[in-house]
XYZ file of C-alpha atoms in Angstrom:
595
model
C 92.542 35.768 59.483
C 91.724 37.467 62.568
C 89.760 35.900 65.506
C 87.072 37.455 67.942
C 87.202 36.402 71.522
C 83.533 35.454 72.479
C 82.195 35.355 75.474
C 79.673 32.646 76.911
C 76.720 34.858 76.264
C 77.859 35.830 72.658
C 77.744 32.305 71.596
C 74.143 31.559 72.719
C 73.142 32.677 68.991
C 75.262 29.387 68.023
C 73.218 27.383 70.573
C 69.908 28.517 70.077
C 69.433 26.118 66.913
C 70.163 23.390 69.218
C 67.548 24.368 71.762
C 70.236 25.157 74.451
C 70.858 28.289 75.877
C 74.650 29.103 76.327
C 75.135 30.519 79.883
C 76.207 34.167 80.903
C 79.534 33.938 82.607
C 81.416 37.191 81.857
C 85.740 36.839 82.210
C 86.817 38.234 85.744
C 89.819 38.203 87.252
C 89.151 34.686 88.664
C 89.984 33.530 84.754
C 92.863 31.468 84.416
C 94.777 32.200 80.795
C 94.015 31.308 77.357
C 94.455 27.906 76.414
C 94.314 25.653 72.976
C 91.387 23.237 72.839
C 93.517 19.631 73.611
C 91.544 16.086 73.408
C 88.573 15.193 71.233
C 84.818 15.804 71.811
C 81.129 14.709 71.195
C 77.919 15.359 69.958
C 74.767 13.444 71.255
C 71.462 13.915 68.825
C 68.746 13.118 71.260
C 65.129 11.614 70.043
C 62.133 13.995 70.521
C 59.794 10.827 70.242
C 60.658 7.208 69.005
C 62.318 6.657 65.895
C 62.708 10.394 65.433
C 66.976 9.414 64.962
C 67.428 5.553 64.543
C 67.737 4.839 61.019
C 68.609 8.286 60.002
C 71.932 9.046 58.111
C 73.691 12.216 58.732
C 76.007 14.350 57.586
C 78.384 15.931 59.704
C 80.484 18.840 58.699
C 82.880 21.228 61.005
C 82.405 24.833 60.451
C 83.844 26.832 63.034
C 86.992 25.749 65.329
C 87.997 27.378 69.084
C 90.578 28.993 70.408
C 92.101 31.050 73.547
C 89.242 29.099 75.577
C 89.419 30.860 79.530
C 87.744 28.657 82.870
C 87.129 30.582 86.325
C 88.662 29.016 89.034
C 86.022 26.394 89.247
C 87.388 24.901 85.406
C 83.835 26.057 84.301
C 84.296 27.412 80.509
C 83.848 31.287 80.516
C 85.568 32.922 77.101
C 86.623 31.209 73.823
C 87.440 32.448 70.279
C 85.225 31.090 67.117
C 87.328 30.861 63.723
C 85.794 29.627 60.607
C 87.379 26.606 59.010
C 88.553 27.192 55.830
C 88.275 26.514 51.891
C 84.863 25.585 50.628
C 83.479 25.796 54.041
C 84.087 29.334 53.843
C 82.980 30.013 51.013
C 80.095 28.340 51.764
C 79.133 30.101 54.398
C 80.392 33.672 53.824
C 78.007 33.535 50.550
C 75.052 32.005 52.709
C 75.592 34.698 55.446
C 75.926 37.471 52.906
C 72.349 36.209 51.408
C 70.737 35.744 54.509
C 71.603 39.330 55.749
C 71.272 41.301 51.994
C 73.748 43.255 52.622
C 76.212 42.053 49.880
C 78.904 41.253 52.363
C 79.356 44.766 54.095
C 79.249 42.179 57.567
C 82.847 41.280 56.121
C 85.326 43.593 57.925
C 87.398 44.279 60.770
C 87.218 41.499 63.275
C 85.513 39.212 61.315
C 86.996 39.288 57.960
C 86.781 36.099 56.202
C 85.022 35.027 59.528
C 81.477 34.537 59.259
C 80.929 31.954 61.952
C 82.626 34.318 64.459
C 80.308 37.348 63.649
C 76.969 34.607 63.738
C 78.418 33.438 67.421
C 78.895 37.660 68.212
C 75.875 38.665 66.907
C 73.582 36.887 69.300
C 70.717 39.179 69.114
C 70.559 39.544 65.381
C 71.239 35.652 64.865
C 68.021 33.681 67.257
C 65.843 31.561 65.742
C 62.773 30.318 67.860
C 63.513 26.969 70.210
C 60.351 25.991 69.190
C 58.748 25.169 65.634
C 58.590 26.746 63.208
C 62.147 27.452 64.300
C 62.196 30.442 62.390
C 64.563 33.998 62.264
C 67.940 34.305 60.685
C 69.990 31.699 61.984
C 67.393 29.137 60.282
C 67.677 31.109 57.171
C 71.710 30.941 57.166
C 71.474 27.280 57.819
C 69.121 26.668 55.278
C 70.619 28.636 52.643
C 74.484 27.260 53.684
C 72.808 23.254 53.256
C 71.944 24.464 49.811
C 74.900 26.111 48.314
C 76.843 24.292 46.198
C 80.545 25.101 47.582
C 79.254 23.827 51.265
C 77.939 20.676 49.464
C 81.546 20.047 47.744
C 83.037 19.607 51.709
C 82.977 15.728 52.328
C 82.063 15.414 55.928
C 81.549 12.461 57.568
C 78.289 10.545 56.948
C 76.801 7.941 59.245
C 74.295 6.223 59.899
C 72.343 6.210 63.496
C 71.911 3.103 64.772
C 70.998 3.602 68.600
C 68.792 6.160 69.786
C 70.080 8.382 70.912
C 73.378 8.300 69.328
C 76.645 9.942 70.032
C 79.484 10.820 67.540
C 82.621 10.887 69.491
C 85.998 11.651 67.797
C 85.659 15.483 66.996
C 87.348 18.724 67.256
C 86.079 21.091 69.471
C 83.733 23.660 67.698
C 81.005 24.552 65.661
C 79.181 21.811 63.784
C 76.453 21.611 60.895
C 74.466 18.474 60.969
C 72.113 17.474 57.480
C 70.083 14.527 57.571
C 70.680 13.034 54.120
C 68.147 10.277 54.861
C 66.969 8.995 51.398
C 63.618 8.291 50.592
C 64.071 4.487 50.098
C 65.690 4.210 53.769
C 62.738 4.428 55.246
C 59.933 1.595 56.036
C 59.903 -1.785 58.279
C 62.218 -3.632 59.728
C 65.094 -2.755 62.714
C 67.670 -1.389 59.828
C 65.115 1.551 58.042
C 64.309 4.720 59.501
C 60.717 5.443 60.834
C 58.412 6.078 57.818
C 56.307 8.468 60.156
C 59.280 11.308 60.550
C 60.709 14.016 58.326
C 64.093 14.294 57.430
C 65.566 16.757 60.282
C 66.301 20.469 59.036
C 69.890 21.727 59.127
C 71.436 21.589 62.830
C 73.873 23.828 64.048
C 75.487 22.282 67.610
C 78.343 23.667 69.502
C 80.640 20.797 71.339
C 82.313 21.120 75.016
C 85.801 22.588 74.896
C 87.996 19.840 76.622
C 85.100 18.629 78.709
C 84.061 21.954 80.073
C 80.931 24.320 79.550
C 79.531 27.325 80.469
C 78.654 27.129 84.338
C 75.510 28.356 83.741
C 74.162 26.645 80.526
C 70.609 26.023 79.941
C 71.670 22.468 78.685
C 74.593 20.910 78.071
C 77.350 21.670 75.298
C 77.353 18.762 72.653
C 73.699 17.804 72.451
C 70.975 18.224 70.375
C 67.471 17.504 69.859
C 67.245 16.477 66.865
C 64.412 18.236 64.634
C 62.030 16.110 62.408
C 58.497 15.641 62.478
C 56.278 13.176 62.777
C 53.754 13.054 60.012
C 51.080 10.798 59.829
C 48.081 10.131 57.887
C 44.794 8.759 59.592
C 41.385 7.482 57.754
C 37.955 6.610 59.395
C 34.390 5.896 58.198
C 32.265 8.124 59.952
C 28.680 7.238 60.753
C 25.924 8.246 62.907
C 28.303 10.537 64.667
C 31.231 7.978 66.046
C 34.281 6.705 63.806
C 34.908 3.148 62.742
C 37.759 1.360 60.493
C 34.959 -1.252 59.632
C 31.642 -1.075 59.127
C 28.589 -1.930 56.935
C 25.822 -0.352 54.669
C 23.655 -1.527 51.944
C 24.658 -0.911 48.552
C 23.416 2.337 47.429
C 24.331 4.650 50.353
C 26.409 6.904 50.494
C 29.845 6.213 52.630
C 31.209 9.269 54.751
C 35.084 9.137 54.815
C 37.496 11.238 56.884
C 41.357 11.906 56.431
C 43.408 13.724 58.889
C 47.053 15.081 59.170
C 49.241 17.604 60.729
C 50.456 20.646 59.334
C 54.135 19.858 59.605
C 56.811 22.843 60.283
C 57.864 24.162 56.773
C 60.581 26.503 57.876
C 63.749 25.419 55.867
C 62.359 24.376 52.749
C 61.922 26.163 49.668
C 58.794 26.340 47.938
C 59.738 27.635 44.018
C 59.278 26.327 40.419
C 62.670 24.956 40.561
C 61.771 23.006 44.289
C 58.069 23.164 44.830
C 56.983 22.141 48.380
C 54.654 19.315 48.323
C 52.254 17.570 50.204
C 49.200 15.553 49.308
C 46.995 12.803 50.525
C 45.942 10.236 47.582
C 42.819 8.360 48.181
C 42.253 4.993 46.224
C 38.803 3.437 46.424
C 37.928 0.200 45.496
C 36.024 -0.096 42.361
C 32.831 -0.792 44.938
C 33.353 2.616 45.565
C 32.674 5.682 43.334
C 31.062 8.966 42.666
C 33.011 10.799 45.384
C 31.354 14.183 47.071
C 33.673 16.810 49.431
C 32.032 17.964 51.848
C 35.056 20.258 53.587
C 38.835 20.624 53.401
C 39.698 22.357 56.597
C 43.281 23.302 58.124
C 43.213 24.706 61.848
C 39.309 24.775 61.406
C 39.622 27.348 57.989
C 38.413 25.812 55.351
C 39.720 25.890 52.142
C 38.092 25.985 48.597
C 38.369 23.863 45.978
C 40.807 25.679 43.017
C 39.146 25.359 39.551
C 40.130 22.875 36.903
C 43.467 23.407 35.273
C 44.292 26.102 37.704
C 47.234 25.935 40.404
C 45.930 26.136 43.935
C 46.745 28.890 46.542
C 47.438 29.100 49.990
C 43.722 29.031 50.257
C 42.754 26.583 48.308
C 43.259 23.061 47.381
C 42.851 21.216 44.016
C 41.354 17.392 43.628
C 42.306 15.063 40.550
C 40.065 12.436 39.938
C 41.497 9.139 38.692
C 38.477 6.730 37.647
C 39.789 2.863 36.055
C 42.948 2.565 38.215
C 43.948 -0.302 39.791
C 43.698 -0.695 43.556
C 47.083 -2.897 44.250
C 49.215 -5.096 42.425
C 46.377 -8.027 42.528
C 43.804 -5.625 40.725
C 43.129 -7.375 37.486
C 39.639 -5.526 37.051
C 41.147 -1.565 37.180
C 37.977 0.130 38.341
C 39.115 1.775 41.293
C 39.367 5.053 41.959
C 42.089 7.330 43.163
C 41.688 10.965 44.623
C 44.459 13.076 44.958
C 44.263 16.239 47.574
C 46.855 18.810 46.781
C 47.135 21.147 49.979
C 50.868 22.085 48.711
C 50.409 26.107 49.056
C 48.013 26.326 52.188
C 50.220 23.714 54.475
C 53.547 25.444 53.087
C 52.475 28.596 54.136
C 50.456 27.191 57.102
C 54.075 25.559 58.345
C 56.107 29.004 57.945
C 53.245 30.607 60.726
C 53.199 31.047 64.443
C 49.688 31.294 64.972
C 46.317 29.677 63.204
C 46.353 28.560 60.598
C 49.739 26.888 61.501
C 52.104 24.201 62.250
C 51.054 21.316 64.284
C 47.290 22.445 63.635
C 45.184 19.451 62.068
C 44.310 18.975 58.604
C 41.285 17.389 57.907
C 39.024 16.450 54.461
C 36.012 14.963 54.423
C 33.937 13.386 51.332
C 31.443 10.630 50.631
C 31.394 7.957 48.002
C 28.247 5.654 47.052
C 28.787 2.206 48.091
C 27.686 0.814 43.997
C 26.529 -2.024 42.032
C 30.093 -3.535 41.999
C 30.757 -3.637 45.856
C 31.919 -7.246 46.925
C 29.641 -8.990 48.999
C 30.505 -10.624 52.080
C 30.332 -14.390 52.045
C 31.804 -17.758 52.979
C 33.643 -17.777 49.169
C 35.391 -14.469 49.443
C 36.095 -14.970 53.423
C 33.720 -12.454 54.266
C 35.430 -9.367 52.253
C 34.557 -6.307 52.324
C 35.312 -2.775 50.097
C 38.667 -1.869 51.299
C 39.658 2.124 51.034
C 43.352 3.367 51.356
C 45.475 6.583 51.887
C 48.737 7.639 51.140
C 50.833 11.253 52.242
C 53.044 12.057 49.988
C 54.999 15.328 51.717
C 58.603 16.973 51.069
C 60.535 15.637 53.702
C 63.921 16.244 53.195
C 64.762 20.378 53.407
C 67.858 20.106 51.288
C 66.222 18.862 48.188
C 62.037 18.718 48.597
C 62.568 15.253 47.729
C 59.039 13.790 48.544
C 58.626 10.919 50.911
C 55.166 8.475 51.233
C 53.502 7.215 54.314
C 50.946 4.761 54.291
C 47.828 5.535 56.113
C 45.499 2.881 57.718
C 43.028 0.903 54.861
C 39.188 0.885 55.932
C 36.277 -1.395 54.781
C 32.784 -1.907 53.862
C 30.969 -4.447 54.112
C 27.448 -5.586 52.880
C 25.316 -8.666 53.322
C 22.748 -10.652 51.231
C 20.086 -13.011 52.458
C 17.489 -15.013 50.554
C 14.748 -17.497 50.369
C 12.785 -19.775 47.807
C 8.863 -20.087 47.367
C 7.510 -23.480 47.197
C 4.297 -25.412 47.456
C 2.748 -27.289 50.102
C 5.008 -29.770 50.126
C 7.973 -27.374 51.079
C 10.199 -28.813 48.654
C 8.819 -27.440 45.119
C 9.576 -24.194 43.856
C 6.483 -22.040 43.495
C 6.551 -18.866 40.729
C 3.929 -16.238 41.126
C 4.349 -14.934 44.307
C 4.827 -11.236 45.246
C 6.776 -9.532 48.178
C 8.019 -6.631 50.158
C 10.659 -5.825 52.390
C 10.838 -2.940 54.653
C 13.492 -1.491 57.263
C 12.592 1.057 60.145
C 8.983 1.341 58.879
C 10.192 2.281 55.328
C 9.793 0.302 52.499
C 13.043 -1.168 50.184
C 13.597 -0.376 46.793
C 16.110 -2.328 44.242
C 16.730 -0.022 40.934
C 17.901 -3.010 38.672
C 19.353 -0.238 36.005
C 21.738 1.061 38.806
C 22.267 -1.831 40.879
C 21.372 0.139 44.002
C 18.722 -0.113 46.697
C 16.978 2.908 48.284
C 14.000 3.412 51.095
C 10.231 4.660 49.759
C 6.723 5.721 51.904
C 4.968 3.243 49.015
C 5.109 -0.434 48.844
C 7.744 -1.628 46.089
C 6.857 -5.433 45.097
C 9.199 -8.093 44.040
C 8.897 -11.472 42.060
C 10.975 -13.546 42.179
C 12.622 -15.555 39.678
C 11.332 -19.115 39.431
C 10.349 -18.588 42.866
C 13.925 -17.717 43.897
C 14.159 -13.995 46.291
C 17.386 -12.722 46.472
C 17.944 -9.682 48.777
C 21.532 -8.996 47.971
C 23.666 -6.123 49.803
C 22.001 -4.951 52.546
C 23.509 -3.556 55.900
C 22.972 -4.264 59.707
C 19.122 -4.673 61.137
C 15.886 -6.594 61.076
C 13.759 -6.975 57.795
C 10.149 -7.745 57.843
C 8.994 -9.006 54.608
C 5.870 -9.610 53.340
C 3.989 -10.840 51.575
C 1.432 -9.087 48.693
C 0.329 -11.286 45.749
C -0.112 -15.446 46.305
C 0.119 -17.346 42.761
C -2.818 -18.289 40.804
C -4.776 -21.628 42.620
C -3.319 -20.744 46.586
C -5.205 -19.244 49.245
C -5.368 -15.513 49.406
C -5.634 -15.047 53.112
C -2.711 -17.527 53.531
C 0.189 -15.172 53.424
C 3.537 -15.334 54.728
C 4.904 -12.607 56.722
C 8.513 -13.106 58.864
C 11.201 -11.080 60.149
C 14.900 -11.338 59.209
C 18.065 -10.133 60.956
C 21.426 -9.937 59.731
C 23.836 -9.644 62.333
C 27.489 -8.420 61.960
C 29.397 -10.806 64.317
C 33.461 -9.725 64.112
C 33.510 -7.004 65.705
C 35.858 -5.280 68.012
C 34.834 -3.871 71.742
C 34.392 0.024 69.438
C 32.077 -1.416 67.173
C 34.519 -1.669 63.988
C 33.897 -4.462 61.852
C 37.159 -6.634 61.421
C 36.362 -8.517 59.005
C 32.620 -9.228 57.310
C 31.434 -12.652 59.044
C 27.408 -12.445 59.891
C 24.512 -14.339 60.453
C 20.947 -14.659 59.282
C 18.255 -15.222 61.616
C 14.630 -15.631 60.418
C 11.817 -15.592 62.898
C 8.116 -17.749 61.715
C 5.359 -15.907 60.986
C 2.196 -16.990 62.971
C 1.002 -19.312 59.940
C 4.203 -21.282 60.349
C 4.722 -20.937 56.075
C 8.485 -20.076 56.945
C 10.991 -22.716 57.614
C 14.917 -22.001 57.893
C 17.325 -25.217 58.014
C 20.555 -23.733 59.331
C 18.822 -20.691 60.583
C 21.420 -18.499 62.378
C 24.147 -18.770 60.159
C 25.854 -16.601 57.068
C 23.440 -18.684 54.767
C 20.769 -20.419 55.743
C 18.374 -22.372 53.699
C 14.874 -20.301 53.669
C 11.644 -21.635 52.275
C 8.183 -19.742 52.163
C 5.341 -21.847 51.569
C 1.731 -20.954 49.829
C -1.391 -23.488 50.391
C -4.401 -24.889 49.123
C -6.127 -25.699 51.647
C -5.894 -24.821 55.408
C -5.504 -28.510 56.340
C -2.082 -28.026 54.591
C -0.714 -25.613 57.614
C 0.982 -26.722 60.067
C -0.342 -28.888 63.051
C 1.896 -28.299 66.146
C 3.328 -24.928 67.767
C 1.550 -20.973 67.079
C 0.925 -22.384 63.260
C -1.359 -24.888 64.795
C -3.148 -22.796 67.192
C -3.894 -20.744 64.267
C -5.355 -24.107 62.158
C -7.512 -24.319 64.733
C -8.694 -20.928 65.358
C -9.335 -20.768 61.659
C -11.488 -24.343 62.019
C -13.300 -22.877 65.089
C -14.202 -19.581 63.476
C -15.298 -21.717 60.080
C -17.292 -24.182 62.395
C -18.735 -21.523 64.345
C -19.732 -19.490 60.946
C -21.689 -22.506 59.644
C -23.277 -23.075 63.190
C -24.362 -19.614 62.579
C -25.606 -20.416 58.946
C -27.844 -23.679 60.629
C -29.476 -21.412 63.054
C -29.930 -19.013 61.409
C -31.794 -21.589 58.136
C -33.450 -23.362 61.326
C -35.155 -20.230 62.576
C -36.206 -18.831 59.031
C -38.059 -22.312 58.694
C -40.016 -21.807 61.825
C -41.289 -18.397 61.311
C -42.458 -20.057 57.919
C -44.157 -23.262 59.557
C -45.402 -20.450 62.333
């Protein structure tokens, strides 16, 4: 086999995978003479953010060894020789170099016969790949084609785990080394042994070690280190309303709820993306079954916005395609099934998004929004339930691992909705006996409130909308945030018309954070008295008070003390002045006939 004696700035191809630059030291005749790598080396993968290498298990595999290494007179590394190790590795890569280049071999000849890692280190021009994602160009290409062929996977390696951050392998031969992360999908989660569920599985690494301590005098970085590169993909869900975001919040059943998910396009470069390995990523978003009749409003990747791909059609790069899942269940406690479950395909437009440079591309946000109607099956917040509210989760499922596409799922954040009921009972005079017969209203913001009982869902109207009762029982059940004023319309047969009741009531979220997100659905119900005083409220100020409205008789049956009384009287006075009116008025029609 013959060998190729490299120079510092040949090699630099090798070390532009690793994000170091080799330096440019040229031999001189300050160059003391060729020696034989002696002593062992080591490789340091360094953390680009938290949890980006602890947890991770690599595989380690020696490609290329040195020889007839020179120094200056300084001991500062300025010439070496790079000779491909043999038998499957070989093979391995002189097939994946061959493929990356097209040229059916015709590389193979001369000086680098049967050497394919010396002409990648010589070649330093034609092998670059970007430092930065998506880490494209042909050295990406060869290392992504060499983790996939099947005589490079034969070579054992050494696999290990990483359980510092960063870590350092010590123990190896100086040379050329190609680093996998074979991180499974079940290695990741909680807990101090699993590997950060927010990270990708690293794309093939190519890292050049010192030779006998030494390195180029003037490196960029270091020999034998490595930034290791994975991703950090996340998934993020809000409720949006009135402009600002929230994790919690509340809304009366029948609106519509306005839901956000976001992402990153992640760096795709190193994957494949064919029928045999499609590239995948999609969120899946499950909705409680008081949640339904979903809406999009926008899919959007770098601010382009994609369309929705017809049913039974594959999506494109500019497109995305939604499955609808109606009667799931929401977790493992779900008895009922009626939940939902969306499922956003964006496969295509963030494969080919990750491959760019520029917009759209990777690192540019992803972002979907849709509504859903908060329905006739939401749970309502009370002191049985502990205040619980419609919970709404999201799940990426991505390919994270180049070598195989095999997919990987991180769990977004879970939002709420809450909603709130309130109620009161008619009675007679005596406040304790339910009443039938009476009519009311309720109205928000100057609009009326209208309950559909087909649907199950409220909406506003310009025109009054009256309710009943039942047995004198009114039950305002799932309504959001605000003050009420209710009224009322129709008095039962036998009371006094012009004795109405008409109150305010305000339902207050209380557990709330200092951004306005509801943590959990805890509220109270304040009523404030009309000025007849026919509204009293035992417990007033709490999730549930007890609320009676009372119809009369007779005016001697209002109150006595407090606004109510002032009113008895003013009533009294204007009666006592009308009939003082009536005498006079008789007394002076008598006179003109005596006159």
């Amino acid at each position: 086999m013959h060998t190729r004696t490299l120079f510092a700035g040949l090699i630099a191809a090798a070390m532009t995978l690793t994000g170091l630059a080799a330096g440019t030291a040229t031999a001189s005749a300050a160059d003391t003479t060729g020696t034989e790598p002696a002593g062992t080396e080591t490789i340091t993968l360094n953390a680009a953010s938290s949890g980006a290498v602890k947890g991770h298990t690599y595989r380690i595999v020696q490609v290329a060894g040195y020889e007839h290494q020179t120094y200056d007179e300084d001991g500062n590394l300025t010439s070496l020789s790079v000779v491909t190790e043999p038998g499957d590795v070989l093979t391995g890569t002189t097939q994946a170099l061959s493929d990356t280049l097209g040229d059916a071999g015709a590389w193979n000849t001369g000086d680098y016969k049967d050497n394919p890692m010396g002409y990648i280190a010589s070649e330093s021009e034609l092998f670059s790949s970007s430092t930065a994602a998506p880490w494209s160009g042909n050295l990406r290409t060869f290392l992504s084609k060499l983790a996939a062929n099947s005589d490079f996977q034969k070579v054992a390696g050494t696999t290990f785990t990483a359980d510092t951050e960063p870590y350092t392998i010590t123990g190896l031969a100086a040379g050329l080394y190609v680093i996998t992360d074979v991180t499974a999908a079940d290695a990741y989660g909680d807990g101090d042994d699993k590997a950060d569920q927010k990270h990708t599985n690293s794309i093939p690494m190519l890292v050049a070690t010192k030779s006998e301590g030494k390195t180029f005098k003037e490196s960029a970085a270091p020999l034998g280190e490595i930034v290791v590169k994975n991703q950090s993909t996340t998934i993020d869900k809000v409720i949006v309303k009135n402009g600002k975001e929230y994790t919690g919040t509340e809304e009366k059943i029948g609106d519509r709820v306005t839901f956000r998910l976001t992402s990153t396009v992640p760096v795709t470069t190193g994957y494949s993306n064919d029928r045999d390995h499609p590239y995948l990523f999609t969120m899946t978003d499950t909705m409680s079954k008081g949640l339904s009749d979903p809406k999009v409003e926008s899919v959007t990747i770098g601010g382009k916005a994609l369309a929705a791909a017809a049913d039974g059609t594959e999506a494109n790069a500019g497109q995305y395609q939604l499955t609808t899942q109606p009667n799931v269940a929401y977790d493992a406690a779900d008895t009922e099934s009626k939940a939902t479950k969306l499922t956003f395909d964006l496969s295509e437009a963030v494969y080919e998004a990750g491959q760019n440079a520029t917009s759209p591309k990777a690192g540019d946000e992803i972002v979907i929004t849709y509504t859903a109607l908060l329905n006739k099956d939401a749970v309502h917040a009370n002191t049985d339930n502990g205040f619980s509210g419609n919970p709404n989760k999201v799940t990426l499922s991505y390919s994270h691992d180049p070598a195989s596409n095999e997919t990987h799922e991180v769990p977004g954040p879970e939002v709420k909705v809450y909603t709130f009921d309130f109620g009161f009972t008619k009675v007679k005079a005596d406040g304790e006996t339910s009443l039938d017969g009476a009519k009311f209203t309720i109205s928000k913001d100057g609009a009326y409130l209208r309950f559909d009982k087909g649907t199950g869902l409220w909406s506003t109207t310009s025109s009054e909308h009256k309710f009943a009762g039942n047995g004198g029982r009114f039950d305002f059940a799932g309504l959001g945030e605000g003050t009420y004023r209710i009224d009322e319309t129709d008095v039962p047969t036998g009371y006094l018309t012009n004795m109405k009741a008409s109150f305010t009531v305000t339902i207050t979220a209380t557990d709330k954070d200092d951004k306005g997100n509801l943590k959990s659905g805890k509220y109270t119900v304040s009523v404030t008295q009309g000025a007849l005083g026919l509204v009293s409220a035992s417990d007033n100020g709490t999730a549930s008070p007890t609320v009676r409205v009372k119809n009369i008789t007779s005016i001697t049956q209002l109150p006595m003390t407090g606004a109510a009384g002032t009113t008895l009287f003013t009533v009294l006075a204007v009666l006592v002045i009308g009939a003082g009116l009536a005498i006079a008025i008789k007394v002076r029609h008598a006179r003109k006939r005596l006159g």
